mmCIF file of C-alpha atoms in Angstrom:
data_model
loop_
_atom_site.group_PDB
_atom_site.id
_atom_site.type_symbol
_atom_site.label_atom_id
_atom_site.label_comp_id
_atom_site.label_asym_id
_atom_site.label_seq_id
_atom_site.Cartn_x
_atom_site.Cartn_y
_atom_site.Cartn_z
ATOM 1 C CA THR A 29 -172.374 -102.163 137.977
ATOM 2 C CA ALA A 30 -175.672 -104.033 137.209
ATOM 3 C CA PRO A 31 -175.259 -103.886 133.460
ATOM 4 C CA CYS A 32 -171.645 -104.935 133.699
ATOM 5 C CA ILE A 33 -172.642 -107.902 135.841
ATOM 6 C CA ALA A 34 -175.461 -108.743 133.567
ATOM 7 C CA PHE A 35 -173.040 -108.860 130.630
ATOM 8 C CA ALA A 36 -170.406 -110.898 132.412
ATOM 9 C CA ALA A 37 -172.863 -113.415 133.826
ATOM 10 C CA SER A 38 -174.647 -113.839 130.424
ATOM 11 C CA LYS A 39 -171.339 -114.385 128.503
ATOM 12 C CA ILE A 40 -169.940 -116.806 131.095
ATOM 13 C CA TYR A 41 -173.316 -118.661 131.583
ATOM 14 C CA LYS A 42 -173.266 -119.478 127.812
ATOM 15 C CA ASP A 43 -170.057 -121.360 128.190
ATOM 16 C CA ASN A 44 -170.722 -122.839 131.652
ATOM 17 C CA SER A 45 -174.182 -122.813 133.133
ATOM 18 C CA GLU A 46 -172.830 -123.741 136.632
ATOM 19 C CA ALA A 47 -170.074 -121.193 136.677
ATOM 20 C CA THR A 48 -169.430 -119.212 139.904
ATOM 21 C CA LEU A 49 -168.536 -115.516 139.598
ATOM 22 C CA ILE A 50 -166.462 -113.419 141.925
ATOM 23 C CA ILE A 51 -167.199 -109.658 141.518
ATOM 24 C CA THR A 52 -164.546 -107.367 142.978
ATOM 25 C CA PRO A 53 -163.913 -103.585 142.717
ATOM 26 C CA SER A 54 -160.644 -102.563 141.307
ATOM 27 C CA ASP A 55 -159.934 -99.739 143.806
ATOM 28 C CA HIS A 56 -159.886 -101.715 147.096
ATOM 29 C CA LEU A 57 -156.820 -102.645 149.150
ATOM 30 C CA ILE A 58 -156.689 -106.144 150.563
ATOM 31 C CA VAL A 59 -153.836 -106.517 153.066
ATOM 32 C CA ASN A 60 -154.196 -110.091 154.331
ATOM 33 C CA GLU A 61 -154.478 -112.032 151.088
ATOM 34 C CA THR A 62 -154.442 -115.424 152.777
ATOM 35 C CA ARG A 63 -157.413 -114.594 154.981
ATOM 36 C CA PHE A 64 -159.141 -112.975 152.044
ATOM 37 C CA ASN A 65 -158.765 -116.187 150.049
ATOM 38 C CA GLU A 66 -160.273 -118.094 153.008
ATOM 39 C CA ILE A 67 -163.200 -115.795 153.093
ATOM 40 C CA ILE A 68 -163.746 -116.071 149.366
ATOM 41 C CA SER A 69 -163.653 -119.847 149.604
ATOM 42 C CA THR A 70 -166.379 -119.722 152.248
ATOM 43 C CA ALA A 71 -168.408 -117.425 149.934
ATOM 44 C CA ILE A 72 -168.040 -119.782 147.055
ATOM 45 C CA ASP A 73 -169.252 -122.754 149.144
ATOM 46 C CA VAL A 74 -172.315 -120.870 150.321
ATOM 47 C CA ALA A 75 -173.064 -119.567 146.750
ATOM 48 C CA ASN A 76 -172.951 -123.112 145.390
ATOM 49 C CA GLU A 77 -174.612 -125.024 148.269
ATOM 50 C CA LYS A 78 -177.408 -122.598 148.971
ATOM 51 C CA HIS A 79 -177.681 -120.849 145.645
ATOM 52 C CA HIS A 80 -177.436 -117.631 147.464
ATOM 53 C CA LEU A 81 -176.161 -114.224 146.416
ATOM 54 C CA VAL A 82 -173.196 -113.847 148.718
ATOM 55 C CA THR A 83 -171.624 -110.538 149.819
ATOM 56 C CA LEU A 84 -168.579 -109.830 152.041
ATOM 57 C CA GLY A 85 -169.281 -107.685 155.086
ATOM 58 C CA ILE A 86 -166.808 -105.469 156.904
ATOM 59 C CA ALA A 87 -167.319 -104.408 160.499
ATOM 60 C CA PRO A 88 -167.930 -100.653 160.486
ATOM 61 C CA THR A 89 -165.503 -98.418 162.337
ATOM 62 C CA ARG A 90 -167.830 -95.303 162.099
ATOM 63 C CA PRO A 91 -171.195 -94.273 160.804
ATOM 64 C CA ASP A 92 -170.457 -93.677 157.143
ATOM 65 C CA THR A 93 -173.098 -92.607 154.606
ATOM 66 C CA GLY A 94 -170.904 -93.647 151.656
ATOM 67 C CA TYR A 95 -171.332 -97.472 152.207
ATOM 68 C CA GLY A 96 -174.214 -99.844 151.947
ATOM 69 C CA TYR A 97 -175.072 -101.684 155.155
ATOM 70 C CA ILE A 98 -175.926 -105.305 155.660
ATOM 71 C CA GLU A 99 -178.175 -106.391 158.542
ATOM 72 C CA PHE A 100 -177.939 -109.937 159.899
ATOM 73 C CA ASP A 101 -179.568 -111.587 162.968
ATOM 74 C CA ARG A 102 -177.788 -110.479 166.119
ATOM 75 C CA ASN A 103 -178.723 -113.870 167.648
ATOM 76 C CA ALA A 104 -177.296 -115.909 164.822
ATOM 77 C CA ASN A 105 -174.149 -116.856 166.860
ATOM 78 C CA VAL A 106 -171.930 -116.450 163.834
ATOM 79 C CA GLY A 107 -168.249 -115.659 163.976
ATOM 80 C CA LYS A 108 -165.758 -113.928 161.749
ATOM 81 C CA GLY A 109 -165.166 -115.891 158.640
ATOM 82 C CA GLN A 110 -168.593 -117.507 158.781
ATOM 83 C CA ALA A 111 -171.671 -116.855 156.651
ATOM 84 C CA THR A 112 -175.131 -115.940 157.738
ATOM 85 C CA ASP A 113 -178.402 -114.941 156.104
ATOM 86 C CA VAL A 114 -179.044 -111.233 155.405
ATOM 87 C CA ILE A 115 -182.039 -109.674 156.922
ATOM 88 C CA GLN A 116 -181.885 -106.469 154.872
ATOM 89 C CA PHE A 117 -179.489 -104.744 152.554
ATOM 90 C CA ARG A 118 -179.572 -100.965 152.878
ATOM 91 C CA GLU A 119 -177.694 -98.912 150.368
ATOM 92 C CA LYS A 120 -176.060 -95.620 151.581
ATOM 93 C CA PRO A 121 -178.322 -94.448 154.492
ATOM 94 C CA ASN A 122 -178.395 -90.929 155.861
ATOM 95 C CA LEU A 123 -176.188 -90.116 158.859
ATOM 96 C CA GLU A 124 -178.739 -90.708 161.585
ATOM 97 C CA THR A 125 -179.616 -94.078 160.148
ATOM 98 C CA ALA A 126 -175.917 -94.921 159.768
ATOM 99 C CA LYS A 127 -175.376 -94.112 163.485
ATOM 100 C CA ALA A 128 -178.288 -96.358 164.455
ATOM 101 C CA PHE A 129 -176.881 -99.156 162.334
ATOM 102 C CA VAL A 130 -173.369 -98.972 163.967
ATOM 103 C CA SER A 131 -174.867 -98.762 167.422
ATOM 104 C CA ALA A 132 -177.015 -101.878 166.853
ATOM 105 C CA GLY A 133 -173.880 -103.967 166.300
ATOM 106 C CA ASN A 134 -175.388 -106.346 163.653
ATOM 107 C CA PHE A 135 -174.906 -104.132 160.628
ATOM 108 C CA TYR A 136 -171.751 -104.538 158.502
ATOM 109 C CA TRP A 137 -170.518 -102.422 155.575
ATOM 110 C CA ASN A 138 -171.020 -103.927 152.183
ATOM 111 C CA ALA A 139 -167.520 -104.294 150.724
ATOM 112 C CA GLY A 140 -168.909 -104.457 147.184
ATOM 113 C CA ILE A 141 -167.345 -107.925 146.798
ATOM 114 C CA PHE A 142 -169.899 -110.436 145.666
ATOM 115 C CA VAL A 143 -169.799 -114.222 144.923
ATOM 116 C CA TRP A 144 -172.653 -116.019 143.146
ATOM 117 C CA ARG A 145 -173.483 -118.522 140.456
ATOM 118 C CA ALA A 146 -174.131 -117.150 137.026
ATOM 119 C CA ASP A 147 -177.542 -118.749 136.828
ATOM 120 C CA VAL A 148 -178.568 -117.409 140.274
ATOM 121 C CA ILE A 149 -177.669 -113.746 139.493
ATOM 122 C CA LEU A 150 -179.345 -113.994 136.055
ATOM 123 C CA GLN A 151 -182.504 -115.289 137.669
ATOM 124 C CA ALA A 152 -182.372 -112.392 140.156
ATOM 125 C CA LEU A 153 -181.963 -109.939 137.296
ATOM 126 C CA GLU A 154 -184.885 -111.402 135.458
ATOM 127 C CA THR A 155 -187.048 -111.083 138.511
ATOM 128 C CA PHE A 156 -185.986 -107.598 139.697
ATOM 129 C CA GLN A 157 -184.692 -105.972 136.466
ATOM 130 C CA PRO A 158 -186.484 -107.652 133.562
ATOM 131 C CA SER A 159 -185.552 -104.943 131.043
ATOM 132 C CA LEU A 160 -181.855 -105.246 131.882
ATOM 133 C CA TYR A 161 -182.144 -109.107 131.699
ATOM 134 C CA GLN A 162 -183.918 -108.783 128.341
ATOM 135 C CA LEU A 163 -181.083 -106.695 126.932
ATOM 136 C CA PHE A 164 -178.171 -108.939 128.078
ATOM 137 C CA ALA A 165 -179.501 -112.384 128.743
ATOM 138 C CA SER A 166 -182.660 -113.192 126.849
ATOM 139 C CA ASP A 167 -180.662 -114.221 123.717
ATOM 140 C CA LEU A 168 -177.239 -115.588 124.247
ATOM 141 C CA SER A 169 -176.582 -116.490 120.686
ATOM 142 C CA ASN A 170 -174.534 -113.389 119.957
ATOM 143 C CA TYR A 171 -171.961 -114.050 122.620
ATOM 144 C CA GLY A 172 -168.719 -115.494 121.153
ATOM 145 C CA THR A 173 -169.568 -114.448 117.593
ATOM 146 C CA ASN A 174 -168.658 -111.601 115.272
ATOM 147 C CA GLU A 175 -172.030 -109.969 116.295
ATOM 148 C CA GLU A 176 -171.094 -109.753 119.967
ATOM 149 C CA GLU A 177 -169.399 -106.296 119.846
ATOM 150 C CA SER A 178 -172.378 -104.540 118.135
ATOM 151 C CA PHE A 179 -174.841 -106.431 120.359
ATOM 152 C CA ILE A 180 -172.980 -105.228 123.460
ATOM 153 C CA TYR A 181 -172.720 -101.690 122.275
ATOM 154 C CA ASN A 182 -176.494 -101.641 121.783
ATOM 155 C CA ALA A 183 -177.191 -103.265 125.078
ATOM 156 C CA PHE A 184 -175.161 -100.820 127.090
ATOM 157 C CA ASP A 185 -176.424 -97.832 125.059
ATOM 158 C CA SER A 186 -179.981 -98.960 125.838
ATOM 159 C CA CYS A 187 -179.800 -100.012 129.485
ATOM 160 C CA GLU A 188 -180.448 -98.054 132.705
ATOM 161 C CA ASP A 189 -177.410 -96.848 134.643
ATOM 162 C CA ILE A 190 -177.992 -98.701 137.954
ATOM 163 C CA SER A 191 -175.858 -100.323 140.585
ATOM 164 C CA ILE A 192 -176.217 -103.972 141.480
ATOM 165 C CA ASP A 193 -177.004 -102.804 144.970
ATOM 166 C CA PHE A 194 -180.148 -101.008 144.011
ATOM 167 C CA ALA A 195 -180.975 -103.347 141.156
ATOM 168 C CA VAL A 196 -180.837 -106.605 142.946
ATOM 169 C CA MET A 197 -179.319 -106.712 146.485
ATOM 170 C CA GLU A 198 -181.979 -104.563 148.231
ATOM 171 C CA HIS A 199 -184.719 -106.729 146.852
ATOM 172 C CA ALA A 200 -183.439 -110.291 146.891
ATOM 173 C CA LYS A 201 -184.224 -112.629 149.782
ATOM 174 C CA ASN A 202 -181.633 -115.325 149.023
ATOM 175 C CA VAL A 203 -178.653 -113.276 150.293
ATOM 176 C CA SER A 204 -175.901 -114.321 152.680
ATOM 177 C CA VAL A 205 -173.062 -112.366 154.128
ATOM 178 C CA VAL A 206 -169.614 -113.573 155.164
ATOM 179 C CA LEU A 207 -168.407 -111.638 158.212
ATOM 180 C CA SER A 208 -164.973 -110.764 157.009
ATOM 181 C CA ASP A 209 -161.851 -109.993 158.989
ATOM 182 C CA PHE A 210 -159.126 -109.351 156.423
ATOM 183 C CA ASP A 211 -157.642 -105.817 156.406
ATOM 184 C CA TRP A 212 -159.537 -103.791 153.920
ATOM 185 C CA SER A 213 -159.657 -100.228 152.539
ATOM 186 C CA ASP A 214 -161.885 -98.688 149.930
ATOM 187 C CA LEU A 215 -159.288 -96.455 148.251
ATOM 188 C CA ASN A 216 -161.919 -94.539 146.403
ATOM 189 C CA SER A 217 -163.679 -93.551 149.671
ATOM 190 C CA ARG A 218 -163.545 -89.850 150.508
ATOM 191 C CA PHE A 219 -161.875 -90.925 153.758
ATOM 192 C CA ALA A 220 -159.810 -93.766 152.342
ATOM 193 C CA PRO A 221 -159.529 -95.449 155.749
ATOM 194 C CA VAL A 222 -157.450 -98.563 156.330
ATOM 195 C CA THR A 223 -159.798 -100.750 158.396
ATOM 196 C CA ILE A 224 -157.771 -102.953 160.637
ATOM 197 C CA LEU A 225 -159.918 -105.784 161.968
ATOM 198 C CA LEU A 226 -158.221 -107.746 164.788
#
């Protein structure tokens, strides 16, 4: 996902340097669309006001090793639908670690839904993945031209296959999570649970 995001952010940034991007998987089920839109609006506000990388967190219903986990301050006094700073972002832990996270109560699943400004994610890529940044964002002159297709083919052919979670989210410090309470299911999960959050 990191190369795809690098491409999208670079292309959009060329047209609008203050654009805000919403990154969503295509295989997730969102049941309560009204609440989802409210959560996204909160994430957009945080992304623009704090220049943070914002992720949506889902309260875990079991220790699952297939999800990344987001730790936030248990004393932050933050409620559902609100944002708080992320302490750490841990991608797909082992089972014992996942059990500890769920027991702690201040770890949420990473839904893989992100909101951020194009310039903020590009700066993060430049810091943590300079080779990826170099391929997609160092020269924006090819975007929107007849050269774009060959430029992109070359960039994707040359880049590392890495998720945005490993590439950026585990390293960045300017990360917020919105504690989300819309009904959600990762349909591509081996369990495909419908997580009902009341």
